[in-house]
């Protein structure tokens, strides 16, 4: 199974507001940068979208290390919340509905096609690729704003 590294980040200008996401995929020394933006969204939606879009780039099942500064995204998998939510009809322990169910369902499906490990990184620090993803996301926001 091919081993891929995926760095992701999301950004939002206002929350909710115009949002962007960025991702960098790495395989055997090659890098692919992707990004996008939406007019009305939240930071958490953009964090999830970055991972989804990165995983969608893979053409076959891979072993993927996903690096994200989003505790929301990473902890859902590392702490098993996503599986409890799914089992409980996407309701949290307090019986309130889980937000962003549409994206969680897509991400769950994608993680079942690959062997995915989520790794939390400190945001806006000294991680070169996290900073690059942040720039891709914020540039996507700026680009969308300038086209509105």
Coordinates of N, CA and C in Angstrom, one line a residue:
X1 N 0.8 -1.2 0.0 CA 0.0 0.0 0.0 C 0.9 1.2 0.0
X2 N 0.6 2.2 -0.9 CA 1.4 3.4 -1.0 C 1.2 4.2 0.3
X3 N 2.3 4.9 0.7 CA 2.2 5.7 1.9 C 2.2 7.2 1.5
X4 N 1.2 7.9 1.9 CA 1.0 9.3 1.5 C 0.9 10.2 2.8
X5 N 1.5 11.3 2.7 CA 1.4 12.3 3.8 C 0.5 13.4 3.3
X6 N -0.5 13.8 4.1 CA -1.5 14.8 3.8 C -1.5 15.9 4.9
X7 N -1.2 17.1 4.5 CA -1.3 18.2 5.4 C -2.5 19.0 5.0
X8 N -3.3 19.5 6.0 CA -4.5 20.2 5.7 C -4.7 21.4 6.6
X9 N -5.5 22.4 6.1 CA -5.9 23.5 7.0 C -7.1 24.1 6.4
X10 N -7.9 24.7 7.3 CA -9.1 25.5 6.9 C -9.0 26.9 7.5
X11 N -9.7 27.9 6.9 CA -9.7 29.2 7.4 C -11.0 29.9 7.0
X12 N -11.4 30.8 7.9 CA -12.7 31.5 7.6 C -12.5 33.0 8.0
X13 N -13.0 33.8 7.1 CA -13.0 35.3 7.3 C -14.4 35.6 7.9
X14 N -14.5 35.6 9.2 CA -15.8 35.6 9.9 C -16.1 34.2 10.1
X15 N -16.9 33.9 11.1 CA -17.3 32.5 11.4 C -18.7 32.4 11.9
X16 N -19.7 32.3 11.0 CA -19.5 32.0 9.6 C -19.1 33.2 8.7
X17 N -18.7 32.8 7.5 CA -18.2 33.8 6.5 C -17.6 33.1 5.3
X18 N -16.8 33.9 4.6 CA -16.1 33.3 3.4 C -15.0 32.4 4.0
X19 N -15.0 31.1 3.5 CA -14.0 30.2 4.0 C -13.2 29.6 2.9
X20 N -12.0 29.2 3.3 CA -11.1 28.5 2.4 C -10.4 27.3 3.0
X21 N -9.9 26.4 2.2 CA -9.2 25.3 2.7 C -8.0 25.1 1.8
X22 N -7.0 24.4 2.4 CA -5.8 24.1 1.6 C -5.3 22.7 2.0
X23 N -4.6 22.0 1.1 CA -4.1 20.7 1.4 C -2.8 20.5 0.6
X24 N -1.9 19.8 1.1 CA -0.7 19.4 0.4 C -0.5 17.9 0.6
X25 N -0.5 17.2 -0.5 CA -0.3 15.7 -0.6 C 1.2 15.5 -0.9
X26 N 1.8 14.5 -0.3 CA 3.2 14.2 -0.5 C 3.3 12.7 -0.7
X27 N 4.0 12.3 -1.8 CA 4.3 10.9 -2.1 C 5.6 10.8 -2.8
X28 N 6.5 10.1 -2.2 CA 7.9 9.8 -2.7 C 8.5 11.1 -3.3
X29 N 8.5 12.1 -2.5 CA 9.2 13.4 -2.8 C 8.4 14.3 -3.7
X30 N 7.3 13.9 -4.2 CA 6.4 14.7 -5.1 C 5.4 15.4 -4.2
X31 N 5.0 16.6 -4.5 CA 4.0 17.4 -3.7 C 2.9 17.8 -4.7
X32 N 1.7 17.8 -4.2 CA 0.6 18.4 -4.9 C -0.2 19.3 -3.9
X33 N -0.4 20.5 -4.4 CA -1.1 21.5 -3.6 C -2.5 21.7 -4.2
X34 N -3.5 21.7 -3.3 CA -4.9 22.0 -3.7 C -5.5 23.0 -2.7
X35 N -6.5 23.7 -3.2 CA -7.2 24.6 -2.3 C -8.5 25.0 -3.0
X36 N -9.4 25.6 -2.1 CA -10.7 26.1 -2.6 C -11.3 27.0 -1.6
X37 N -12.5 27.5 -1.9 CA -13.2 28.4 -1.0 C -14.7 28.3 -1.2
X38 N -15.4 28.8 -0.2 CA -16.9 28.8 -0.3 C -17.3 30.2 0.3
X39 N -18.4 30.7 -0.2 CA -18.9 32.0 0.2 C -19.4 32.1 1.6
X40 N -20.1 31.0 2.0 CA -20.8 31.1 3.4 C -20.5 29.7 4.1
X41 N -19.6 29.8 5.0 CA -19.3 28.5 5.7 C -18.7 28.8 7.1
X42 N -18.1 27.8 7.7 CA -17.5 27.9 9.0 C -16.1 27.4 9.0
X43 N -15.3 27.7 9.9 CA -13.9 27.2 10.0 C -13.9 25.7 10.1
X44 N -14.8 25.1 11.0 CA -14.8 23.7 11.1 C -15.1 23.0 9.8
X45 N -16.1 23.5 9.0 CA -16.4 23.0 7.7 C -15.2 23.0 6.8
X46 N -14.5 24.1 6.8 CA -13.3 24.2 6.0 C -12.2 23.2 6.4
X47 N -12.0 23.0 7.7 CA -11.1 22.0 8.2 C -11.4 20.6 7.7
X48 N -12.7 20.3 7.8 CA -13.1 18.9 7.3 C -13.0 18.8 5.8
X49 N -13.4 19.9 5.1 CA -13.3 19.9 3.6 C -11.9 19.7 3.1
X50 N -10.9 20.3 3.8 CA -9.5 20.1 3.4 C -9.1 18.7 3.4
X51 N -9.5 18.0 4.5 CA -9.2 16.5 4.6 C -9.9 15.7 3.5
X52 N -11.2 16.0 3.3 CA -12.0 15.3 2.3 C -11.4 15.5 0.9
X53 N -11.1 16.8 0.5 CA -10.6 17.0 -0.8 C -9.2 16.4 -1.0
X54 N -8.4 16.4 0.1 CA -7.1 15.7 0.0 C -7.2 14.2 -0.3
X55 N -8.1 13.6 0.5 CA -8.3 12.1 0.3 C -9.0 11.8 -1.0
X56 N -9.8 12.7 -1.5 CA -10.4 12.5 -2.8 C -9.4 12.4 -4.0
X57 N -8.2 13.0 -3.8 CA -7.2 13.0 -4.8 C -6.5 11.6 -5.0
X58 N -6.7 10.8 -4.0 CA -6.1 9.5 -4.1 C -6.8 8.5 -5.0
X59 N -6.1 7.9 -5.9 CA -6.7 7.1 -6.9 C -6.8 5.6 -6.5
X60 N -6.2 5.2 -5.4 CA -6.2 3.8 -5.0 C -6.1 3.9 -3.4
X61 N -6.4 2.8 -2.8 CA -6.3 2.7 -1.3 C -4.8 3.0 -0.9
X62 N -4.7 3.9 0.1 CA -3.3 4.2 0.5 C -3.3 4.3 2.0
X63 N -2.0 4.2 2.5 CA -1.8 4.5 4.0 C -1.5 6.0 4.0
X64 N -2.4 6.7 4.8 CA -2.3 8.1 4.8 C -2.1 8.7 6.2
X65 N -1.1 9.5 6.4 CA -0.9 10.2 7.6 C -1.5 11.6 7.4
X66 N -2.5 12.0 8.1 CA -3.2 13.3 7.9 C -2.7 14.2 9.1
X67 N -2.1 15.3 8.7 CA -1.6 16.3 9.7 C -2.5 17.5 9.7
X68 N -3.1 17.8 10.8 CA -4.1 18.9 10.9 C -3.9 19.6 12.2
X69 N -4.2 21.0 12.2 CA -4.2 21.7 13.4 C -5.6 21.8 14.0
X70 N -6.5 21.1 13.4 CA -7.9 21.1 13.9 C -8.2 20.0 14.9
X71 N -8.3 20.4 16.2 CA -8.6 19.4 17.2 C -10.0 18.8 16.9
X72 N -10.9 19.6 16.4 CA -12.2 19.1 16.0 C -12.1 17.9 15.1
X73 N -11.3 18.0 14.1 CA -11.2 16.9 13.1 C -10.4 15.7 13.7
X74 N -9.2 16.0 14.2 CA -8.3 15.0 14.7 C -8.9 14.2 15.9
X75 N -9.4 14.9 16.8 CA -10.0 14.2 18.0 C -11.2 13.4 17.7
X76 N -12.0 13.8 16.7 CA -13.2 13.0 16.4 C -12.7 11.6 16.0
X77 N -11.6 11.4 15.4 CA -11.1 10.1 15.0 C -10.2 9.5 16.1
X78 N -9.3 10.2 16.6 CA -8.4 9.7 17.6 C -9.1 9.3 18.9
X79 N -10.1 10.0 19.2 CA -10.9 9.7 20.5 C -12.1 8.8 20.2
X80 N -12.3 8.5 18.9 CA -13.4 7.6 18.6 C -14.8 8.2 18.6
X81 N -14.9 9.6 18.7 CA -16.2 10.2 18.8 C -17.0 10.0 17.5
X82 N -16.3 10.0 16.4 CA -17.0 9.8 15.1 C -17.8 8.5 15.0
X83 N -17.2 7.4 15.6 CA -17.8 6.1 15.6 C -19.0 6.1 16.5
X84 N -18.9 6.7 17.7 CA -20.0 6.8 18.6 C -21.1 7.7 18.0
X85 N -20.8 8.8 17.4 CA -21.8 9.6 16.7 C -22.6 8.8 15.7
X86 N -21.8 8.1 14.9 CA -22.4 7.3 13.8 C -23.4 6.2 14.4
X87 N -22.9 5.5 15.4 CA -23.7 4.5 16.1 C -25.0 5.1 16.7
X88 N -24.9 6.4 17.1 CA -26.0 7.0 17.8 C -26.8 7.9 16.9
X89 N -26.7 7.6 15.6 CA -27.5 8.4 14.6 C -27.0 9.9 14.5
X90 N -25.7 10.1 14.6 CA -25.1 11.4 14.6 C -25.7 12.3 15.6
X91 N -25.8 11.8 16.8 CA -26.1 12.6 18.0 C -25.0 12.4 19.0
X92 N -24.7 13.5 19.7 CA -23.6 13.5 20.7 C -24.1 12.9 21.9
X93 N -23.2 12.7 22.9 CA -23.6 12.1 24.2 C -24.7 12.8 24.9
X94 N -24.8 14.1 24.7 CA -25.9 14.9 25.3 C -27.2 14.9 24.5
X95 N -27.2 14.0 23.4 CA -28.3 13.8 22.5 C -28.6 15.0 21.6
X96 N -27.7 15.9 21.5 CA -27.8 17.0 20.6 C -27.2 16.6 19.3
X97 N -27.7 17.1 18.1 CA -27.2 16.6 16.8 C -25.8 17.1 16.6
X98 N -25.0 16.3 16.0 CA -23.7 16.6 15.6 C -23.7 17.6 14.4
X99 N -22.9 18.6 14.4 CA -22.9 19.6 13.3 C -22.1 19.0 12.2
X100 N -22.4 19.5 11.0 CA -21.6 19.1 9.8 C -21.7 17.6 9.4
X101 N -22.9 17.0 9.7 CA -23.0 15.6 9.5 C -22.7 15.2 8.0
X102 N -23.1 16.1 7.1 CA -22.9 15.8 5.7 C -21.4 15.6 5.4
X103 N -20.6 16.4 6.0 CA -19.1 16.3 5.8 C -18.5 15.1 6.6
X104 N -19.0 14.9 7.8 CA -18.5 13.7 8.5 C -18.8 12.4 7.8
X105 N -20.0 12.3 7.2 CA -20.4 11.1 6.5 C -19.4 10.8 5.3
X106 N -19.1 11.9 4.6 CA -18.2 11.8 3.4 C -16.8 11.4 3.9
X107 N -16.4 12.0 5.0 CA -15.0 11.8 5.5 C -15.0 10.3 6.1
X108 N -16.0 9.9 6.7 CA -16.0 8.5 7.2 C -15.9 7.5 6.1
X109 N -16.6 7.8 5.0 CA -16.5 6.9 3.8 C -15.1 6.9 3.2
X110 N -14.5 8.0 3.1 CA -13.2 8.1 2.6 C -12.1 7.4 3.5
X111 N -12.3 7.6 4.8 CA -11.3 6.9 5.7 C -11.5 5.4 5.7
X112 N -12.6 4.9 5.3 CA -12.8 3.5 5.2 C -12.2 2.9 3.9
X113 N -11.9 3.8 2.9 CA -11.2 3.3 1.7 C -9.7 3.3 1.8
X114 N -9.2 3.9 2.9 CA -7.7 4.1 3.1 C -7.4 3.7 4.5
X115 N -6.2 3.5 4.8 CA -5.7 3.4 6.2 C -5.2 4.7 6.7
X116 N -6.0 5.4 7.5 CA -5.7 6.8 7.8 C -5.4 7.0 9.3
X117 N -4.3 7.7 9.5 CA -3.9 8.1 10.9 C -3.9 9.6 10.9
X118 N -4.6 10.1 12.0 CA -4.7 11.6 12.2 C -3.7 12.0 13.2
X119 N -3.0 13.1 12.9 CA -1.9 13.6 13.7 C -2.2 15.1 13.9
X120 N -2.2 15.5 15.2 CA -2.5 16.9 15.5 C -1.2 17.7 15.5
X121 N -1.2 18.8 14.8 CA 0.0 19.7 14.8 C -0.4 21.0 15.4
X122 N 0.5 21.8 15.9 CA 0.2 23.1 16.4 C 0.1 24.0 15.3
X123 N -1.0 24.8 15.3 CA -1.3 25.7 14.2 C -0.5 27.0 14.3
X124 N -0.3 27.6 13.2 CA 0.4 28.9 13.2 C 1.7 29.0 14.0
X125 N 2.4 27.9 13.8 CA 3.7 27.7 14.6 C 4.8 27.6 13.6
X126 N 5.7 26.6 13.8 CA 6.9 26.5 12.9 C 6.8 25.3 12.0
X127 N 5.6 24.7 11.8 CA 5.4 23.6 10.9 C 5.3 24.1 9.5
X128 N 6.3 23.9 8.6 CA 6.3 24.4 7.3 C 5.1 24.1 6.5
X129 N 4.6 22.8 6.5 CA 3.5 22.4 5.7 C 2.2 22.9 6.3
X130 N 2.1 23.0 7.6 CA 0.8 23.5 8.2 C 0.7 25.0 7.8
X131 N 1.8 25.7 7.8 CA 1.8 27.1 7.4 C 1.5 27.3 5.9
X132 N 2.0 26.3 5.1 CA 1.7 26.4 3.6 C 0.2 26.1 3.4
X133 N -0.4 25.2 4.1 CA -1.8 24.9 4.0 C -2.6 26.1 4.4
X134 N -2.2 26.8 5.5 CA -2.9 28.0 6.0 C -2.8 29.1 4.9
X135 N -1.7 29.2 4.2 CA -1.5 30.2 3.2 C -2.4 29.8 2.0
X136 N -2.5 28.6 1.6 CA -3.4 28.1 0.5 C -4.8 28.5 0.9
X137 N -5.2 28.2 2.1 CA -6.6 28.4 2.5 C -6.9 29.9 2.5
X138 N -6.0 30.7 3.1 CA -6.3 32.2 3.2 C -6.2 32.8 1.8
X139 N -5.3 32.4 1.0 CA -5.3 32.9 -0.4 C -6.5 32.6 -1.2
X140 N -7.1 31.4 -0.9 CA -8.4 31.0 -1.6 C -9.5 31.9 -1.1
X141 N -9.5 32.3 0.2 CA -10.5 33.3 0.7 C -10.3 34.6 0.0
X142 N -9.1 35.1 -0.1 CA -8.8 36.4 -0.7 C -9.2 36.4 -2.2
X143 N -8.9 35.3 -2.9 CA -9.3 35.2 -4.3 C -10.8 35.2 -4.5
X144 N -11.5 34.5 -3.6 CA -12.9 34.5 -3.7 C -13.5 35.8 -3.5
X145 N -13.0 36.5 -2.4 CA -13.5 37.8 -2.0 C -13.3 38.8 -3.2
X146 N -12.1 38.7 -3.9 CA -11.8 39.6 -5.0 C -12.7 39.4 -6.2
X147 N -13.3 38.2 -6.3 CA -14.2 37.8 -7.4 C -15.6 38.0 -7.1
X148 N -16.0 38.5 -5.9 CA -17.4 38.7 -5.6 C -17.8 40.1 -5.9

